[in-house]
PDB file of C-alpha atoms and ligand atoms in Angstrom:
ATOM      1  CA  UNK G   1       0.000   0.000   0.000  1.00  0.00           C
ATOM      2  CA  UNK G   2       1.237   3.507  -0.821  1.00  0.00           C
ATOM      3  CA  UNK G   3       2.725   5.565   2.022  1.00  0.00           C
ATOM      4  CA  UNK G   4       3.297   9.276   2.489  1.00  0.00           C
ATOM      5  CA  UNK G   5       5.339  11.282   4.977  1.00  0.00           C
ATOM      6  CA  UNK G   6       3.633  14.245   6.587  1.00  0.00           C
ATOM      7  CA  UNK G   7       5.535  16.737   8.699  1.00  0.00           C
ATOM      8  CA  UNK G   8       3.520  19.169  10.790  1.00  0.00           C
ATOM      9  CA  UNK G   9       6.099  21.979  10.555  1.00  0.00           C
ATOM     10  CA  UNK G  10       7.110  24.329  13.417  1.00  0.00           C
ATOM     11  CA  UNK G  11       4.414  26.870  12.449  1.00  0.00           C
ATOM     12  CA  UNK G  12       1.740  24.160  12.846  1.00  0.00           C
ATOM     13  CA  UNK G  13       2.955  23.405  16.377  1.00  0.00           C
ATOM     14  CA  UNK G  14       3.291  27.052  17.339  1.00  0.00           C
ATOM     15  CA  UNK G  15      -0.155  27.898  15.988  1.00  0.00           C
ATOM     16  CA  UNK G  16      -1.949  24.903  17.497  1.00  0.00           C
ATOM     17  CA  UNK G  17      -2.889  23.354  14.166  1.00  0.00           C
ATOM     18  CA  UNK G  18      -1.446  19.853  14.573  1.00  0.00           C
ATOM     19  CA  UNK G  19      -4.822  18.395  15.572  1.00  0.00           C
ATOM     20  CA  UNK G  20      -6.536  20.050  12.610  1.00  0.00           C
ATOM     21  CA  UNK G  21      -3.977  18.552  10.221  1.00  0.00           C
ATOM     22  CA  UNK G  22      -4.310  15.061  11.697  1.00  0.00           C
ATOM     23  CA  UNK G  23      -8.067  15.368  11.709  1.00  0.00           C
ATOM     24  CA  UNK G  24      -8.295  16.255   8.023  1.00  0.00           C
ATOM     25  CA  UNK G  25      -6.205  13.233   7.046  1.00  0.00           C
ATOM     26  CA  UNK G  26      -8.114  10.920   9.376  1.00  0.00           C
ATOM     27  CA  UNK G  27     -11.490  12.041   8.056  1.00  0.00           C
ATOM     28  CA  UNK G  28     -10.320  11.429   4.482  1.00  0.00           C
ATOM     29  CA  UNK G  29     -10.059   7.725   5.333  1.00  0.00           C
ATOM     30  CA  UNK G  30      -6.275   7.385   5.495  1.00  0.00           C
ATOM     31  CA  UNK G  31      -4.524   5.050   7.927  1.00  0.00           C
ATOM     32  CA  UNK G  32      -2.041   6.487  10.436  1.00  0.00           C
ATOM     33  CA  UNK G  33       0.856   4.042  10.672  1.00  0.00           C
ATOM     34  CA  UNK G  34       3.491   6.149  12.484  1.00  0.00           C
ATOM     35  CA  UNK G  35       3.519   9.266  14.672  1.00  0.00           C
ATOM     36  CA  UNK G  36       6.212  10.995  16.722  1.00  0.00           C
ATOM     37  CA  UNK G  37       7.755  14.339  17.665  1.00  0.00           C
ATOM     38  CA  UNK G  38      11.320  15.286  16.831  1.00  0.00           C
ATOM     39  CA  UNK G  39      13.684  18.218  16.561  1.00  0.00           C
ATOM     40  CA  UNK G  40      15.244  18.057  13.114  1.00  0.00           C
ATOM     41  CA  UNK G  41      18.956  18.748  12.603  1.00  0.00           C
ATOM     42  CA  UNK G  42      20.834  20.138   9.603  1.00  0.00           C
ATOM     43  CA  UNK G  43      22.022  16.756   8.380  1.00  0.00           C
ATOM     44  CA  UNK G  44      18.538  15.267   8.264  1.00  0.00           C
ATOM     45  CA  UNK G  45      17.096  18.420   6.684  1.00  0.00           C
ATOM     46  CA  UNK G  46      19.794  18.494   4.018  1.00  0.00           C
ATOM     47  CA  UNK G  47      18.953  14.900   3.112  1.00  0.00           C
ATOM     48  CA  UNK G  48      15.214  15.552   3.169  1.00  0.00           C
ATOM     49  CA  UNK G  49      15.408  18.789   1.166  1.00  0.00           C
ATOM     50  CA  UNK G  50      18.408  17.828  -1.015  1.00  0.00           C
ATOM     51  CA  UNK G  51      16.709  19.088  -4.200  1.00  0.00           C
ATOM     52  CA  UNK G  52      16.445  22.580  -2.646  1.00  0.00           C
ATOM     53  CA  UNK G  53      19.909  23.035  -1.079  1.00  0.00           C
ATOM     54  CA  UNK G  54      21.133  25.356  -3.849  1.00  0.00           C
ATOM     55  CA  UNK G  55      17.995  27.491  -3.862  1.00  0.00           C
ATOM     56  CA  UNK G  56      17.933  31.000  -2.383  1.00  0.00           C
ATOM     57  CA  UNK G  57      15.295  30.087   0.226  1.00  0.00           C
ATOM     58  CA  UNK G  58      17.175  27.072   1.596  1.00  0.00           C
ATOM     59  CA  UNK G  59      18.849  28.863   4.541  1.00  0.00           C
ATOM     60  CA  UNK G  60      15.493  30.219   5.699  1.00  0.00           C
ATOM     61  CA  UNK G  61      13.883  26.816   5.185  1.00  0.00           C
ATOM     62  CA  UNK G  62      16.502  25.037   7.295  1.00  0.00           C
ATOM     63  CA  UNK G  63      16.425  27.655  10.091  1.00  0.00           C
ATOM     64  CA  UNK G  64      12.646  27.553  10.138  1.00  0.00           C
ATOM     65  CA  UNK G  65      12.461  23.756  10.224  1.00  0.00           C
ATOM     66  CA  UNK G  66      14.881  23.740  13.201  1.00  0.00           C
ATOM     67  CA  UNK G  67      13.059  26.531  15.067  1.00  0.00           C
ATOM     68  CA  UNK G  68      10.897  24.206  17.151  1.00  0.00           C
ATOM     69  CA  UNK G  69       9.987  20.520  17.223  1.00  0.00           C
ATOM     70  CA  UNK G  70       7.889  19.019  14.458  1.00  0.00           C
ATOM     71  CA  UNK G  71       5.370  16.186  14.371  1.00  0.00           C
ATOM     72  CA  UNK G  72       6.273  13.413  11.949  1.00  0.00           C
ATOM     73  CA  UNK G  73       3.582  11.153  10.578  1.00  0.00           C
ATOM     74  CA  UNK G  74       3.447   8.219   8.197  1.00  0.00           C
ATOM     75  CA  UNK G  75       0.097   7.666   6.517  1.00  0.00           C
ATOM     76  CA  UNK G  76      -1.015   4.849   4.271  1.00  0.00           C
ATOM     77  CA  UNK G  77      -3.773   4.479   1.710  1.00  0.00           C
ATOM     78  CA  UNK G  78      -4.494   3.476  -1.879  1.00  0.00           C
ATOM     79  CA  UNK G  79      -2.898   6.167  -4.112  1.00  0.00           C
ATOM     80  CA  UNK G  80      -2.611   8.313  -0.983  1.00  0.00           C
ATOM     81  CA  UNK G  81       0.322  10.496  -2.112  1.00  0.00           C
ATOM     82  CA  UNK G  82      -1.622  12.460  -4.720  1.00  0.00           C
ATOM     83  CA  UNK G  83      -4.785  12.699  -2.603  1.00  0.00           C
ATOM     84  CA  UNK G  84      -2.804  14.049   0.338  1.00  0.00           C
ATOM     85  CA  UNK G  85      -1.119  16.652  -1.885  1.00  0.00           C
ATOM     86  CA  UNK G  86      -4.612  17.840  -2.868  1.00  0.00           C
ATOM     87  CA  UNK G  87      -5.633  18.138   0.797  1.00  0.00           C
ATOM     88  CA  UNK G  88      -2.400  20.028   1.622  1.00  0.00           C
ATOM     89  CA  UNK G  89      -2.630  22.517  -1.273  1.00  0.00           C
ATOM     90  CA  UNK G  90      -0.129  24.535  -3.316  1.00  0.00           C
ATOM     91  CA  UNK G  91       3.331  25.375  -1.943  1.00  0.00           C
ATOM     92  CA  UNK G  92       2.667  29.124  -1.762  1.00  0.00           C
ATOM     93  CA  UNK G  93      -0.194  29.348   0.729  1.00  0.00           C
ATOM     94  CA  UNK G  94      -1.497  32.583  -0.775  1.00  0.00           C
ATOM     95  CA  UNK G  95      -2.241  30.717  -4.017  1.00  0.00           C
ATOM     96  CA  UNK G  96      -3.437  27.506  -2.371  1.00  0.00           C
ATOM     97  CA  UNK G  97      -7.100  26.685  -2.952  1.00  0.00           C
ATOM     98  CA  UNK G  98      -9.583  27.401  -0.185  1.00  0.00           C
ATOM     99  CA  UNK G  99     -10.495  24.114   1.463  1.00  0.00           C
ATOM    100  CA  UNK G 100      -6.875  22.925   1.534  1.00  0.00           C
ATOM    101  CA  UNK G 101      -4.792  23.039   4.732  1.00  0.00           C
ATOM    102  CA  UNK G 102      -2.438  25.675   3.325  1.00  0.00           C
ATOM    103  CA  UNK G 103      -5.269  27.606   1.644  1.00  0.00           C
ATOM    104  CA  UNK G 104      -7.329  27.716   4.824  1.00  0.00           C
ATOM    105  CA  UNK G 105      -4.693  28.354   7.486  1.00  0.00           C
ATOM    106  CA  UNK G 106      -1.482  29.868   6.057  1.00  0.00           C
ATOM    107  CA  UNK G 107      -0.322  33.099   4.421  1.00  0.00           C
ATOM    108  CA  UNK G 108       3.487  33.417   4.381  1.00  0.00           C
ATOM    109  CA  UNK G 109       5.830  31.982   1.774  1.00  0.00           C
ATOM    110  CA  UNK G 110       7.723  29.110   3.395  1.00  0.00           C
ATOM    111  CA  UNK G 111       5.342  29.117   6.373  1.00  0.00           C
ATOM    112  CA  UNK G 112       2.966  26.584   4.915  1.00  0.00           C
ATOM    113  CA  UNK G 113       2.361  24.279   7.898  1.00  0.00           C
ATOM    114  CA  UNK G 114       2.864  20.900   6.262  1.00  0.00           C
ATOM    115  CA  UNK G 115       5.306  18.792   4.303  1.00  0.00           C
ATOM    116  CA  UNK G 116       3.791  16.032   2.167  1.00  0.00           C
ATOM    117  CA  UNK G 117       5.670  13.571  -0.060  1.00  0.00           C
ATOM    118  CA  UNK G 118       5.310  14.305  -3.767  1.00  0.00           C
ATOM    119  CA  UNK G 119       5.502  10.843  -5.397  1.00  0.00           C
ATOM    120  CA  UNK G 120       5.043   7.184  -4.545  1.00  0.00           C
ATOM    121  CA  UNK G 121       8.831   6.740  -4.556  1.00  0.00           C
ATOM    122  CA  UNK G 122       9.529   9.774  -2.342  1.00  0.00           C
ATOM    123  CA  UNK G 123       6.786   8.647   0.040  1.00  0.00           C
ATOM    124  CA  UNK G 124       8.584   5.347   0.528  1.00  0.00           C
ATOM    125  CA  UNK G 125      12.025   6.953   0.882  1.00  0.00           C
ATOM    126  CA  UNK G 126      10.870   9.712   3.228  1.00  0.00           C
ATOM    127  CA  UNK G 127       8.942   7.376   5.527  1.00  0.00           C
ATOM    128  CA  UNK G 128      12.052   5.213   5.911  1.00  0.00           C
ATOM    129  CA  UNK G 129      14.279   8.286   6.398  1.00  0.00           C
ATOM    130  CA  UNK G 130      12.274   9.419   9.432  1.00  0.00           C
ATOM    131  CA  UNK G 131      10.865   6.168  10.854  1.00  0.00           C
ATOM    132  CA  UNK G 132      12.548   2.932  11.895  1.00  0.00           C
ATOM    133  CA  UNK G 133      10.661  -0.232  10.924  1.00  0.00           C
ATOM    134  CA  UNK G 134       9.810  -0.749  14.616  1.00  0.00           C
ATOM    135  CA  UNK G 135       8.079   2.654  14.706  1.00  0.00           C
ATOM    136  CA  UNK G 136       5.633   1.751  11.924  1.00  0.00           C
ATOM    137  CA  UNK G 137       2.431  -0.125  12.681  1.00  0.00           C
ATOM    138  CA  UNK G 138       0.524  -2.613  10.559  1.00  0.00           C
ATOM    139  CA  UNK G 139      -3.083  -3.166  11.502  1.00  0.00           C
ATOM    140  CA  UNK G 140      -6.461  -3.729   9.946  1.00  0.00           C
ATOM    141  CA  UNK G 141      -8.680  -0.699   9.700  1.00  0.00           C
ATOM    142  CA  UNK G 142     -12.286  -1.883   9.674  1.00  0.00           C
ATOM    143  CA  UNK G 143     -13.302   1.456   8.174  1.00  0.00           C
ATOM    144  CA  UNK G 144     -11.565   0.375   4.943  1.00  0.00           C
ATOM    145  CA  UNK G 145     -14.579  -1.833   4.139  1.00  0.00           C
ATOM    146  CA  UNK G 146     -16.566   1.359   3.772  1.00  0.00           C
ATOM    147  CA  UNK G 147     -13.851   3.619   2.362  1.00  0.00           C
ATOM    148  CA  UNK G 148     -12.659   1.449  -0.577  1.00  0.00           C
ATOM    149  CA  UNK G 149     -14.047  -1.078  -3.039  1.00  0.00           C
ATOM    150  CA  UNK G 150     -12.539  -4.588  -2.481  1.00  0.00           C
ATOM    151  CA  UNK G 151      -9.714  -4.328  -5.053  1.00  0.00           C
ATOM    152  CA  UNK G 152      -8.321  -1.130  -3.452  1.00  0.00           C
ATOM    153  CA  UNK G 153      -8.100  -2.411   0.122  1.00  0.00           C
ATOM    154  CA  UNK G 154      -4.649  -4.054   0.096  1.00  0.00           C
TER     155      UNK G 154
HETATM  156  P1  IDP A   1       6.211  21.465  -1.242  1.00  0.00           P
HETATM  157  O1  IDP A   1       6.393  21.561   0.248  1.00  0.00           O
HETATM  158  O2  IDP A   1       4.852  21.959  -1.672  1.00  0.00           O
HETATM  159  O3  IDP A   1       6.520  20.103  -1.808  1.00  0.00           O
HETATM  160  P2  IDP A   1       8.732  22.362  -2.403  1.00  0.00           P
HETATM  161  O4  IDP A   1       8.844  23.077  -3.715  1.00  0.00           O
HETATM  162  O5  IDP A   1       9.192  20.941  -2.342  1.00  0.00           O
HETATM  163  O6  IDP A   1       7.213  22.504  -1.900  1.00  0.00           O
HETATM  164  O7  IDP A   1       9.535  23.229  -1.327  1.00  0.00           O
HETATM  165  C1  IDP A   1       9.824  22.712  -0.059  1.00  0.00           C
HETATM  166  C2  IDP A   1       9.560  23.767   0.986  1.00  0.00           C
HETATM  167  O8  IDP A   1      10.485  24.846   0.800  1.00  0.00           O
HETATM  168  C3  IDP A   1       8.190  24.431   0.880  1.00  0.00           C
HETATM  169  O9  IDP A   1       7.163  23.692   1.530  1.00  0.00           O
HETATM  170  C4  IDP A   1       8.438  25.744   1.581  1.00  0.00           C
HETATM  171  O10 IDP A   1       8.450  25.589   3.009  1.00  0.00           O
HETATM  172  C5  IDP A   1       9.854  26.075   1.121  1.00  0.00           C
HETATM  173  N1  IDP A   1       9.816  26.910  -0.091  1.00  0.00           N
HETATM  174  C6  IDP A   1       9.592  26.518  -1.358  1.00  0.00           C
HETATM  175  N2  IDP A   1       9.621  27.549  -2.221  1.00  0.00           N
HETATM  176  C7  IDP A   1       9.854  28.646  -1.457  1.00  0.00           C
HETATM  177  C8  IDP A   1      10.021  30.023  -1.776  1.00  0.00           C
HETATM  178  O11 IDP A   1       9.929  30.456  -2.939  1.00  0.00           O
HETATM  179  N3  IDP A   1      10.283  30.854  -0.711  1.00  0.00           N
HETATM  180  C9  IDP A   1      10.386  30.417   0.581  1.00  0.00           C
HETATM  181  N4  IDP A   1      10.248  29.111   0.906  1.00  0.00           N
HETATM  182  C10 IDP A   1       9.991  28.243  -0.091  1.00  0.00           C
HETATM  183 MG1   MG A   2       8.326  19.095  -1.994  1.00  0.00          MG
END
């Protein structure tokens, strides 16, 4: 089953929006398979944001991501990566659609509350970058019988 990494960024913690973020993903029908708090360091951030290291906003991004703890989550669901990106909204929160997390709750460039993996492959890599196998949980979610047709449940 497809997995995606969600990070509730420091602005989500500071603004009391972690519950709102979790709630939106739960209500969508996704399965939470890992959850923890952490303070991220430069090495981990450079690995996670390697495609952005050369960009002009990288220094701000790294400082911001280290400015307070974050909440790391692994979520699972059939084709969940693209559906979660739709729930999260566009990178610049001022252009994100209303109804998305970023569109509803954020305004500043780079202060967009949430990280979400952007492909099936990055979902897999990012979940294993931030979670050990022992921190991920496999369980049956009875709700799946109502969320998916049979061929999308496993
Ligand atoms: P994403 O989070 O929507 O996948 P990316 O392009 O992968 O967006 O950028 C990673 C993060 O870097 C963004 O979420 C945002 O925090 C920050 N970022 C991206 N572009 C800018 C920018 O133009 N100015 C400031 N920060 C930016
Ligand atoms: Mg990205």
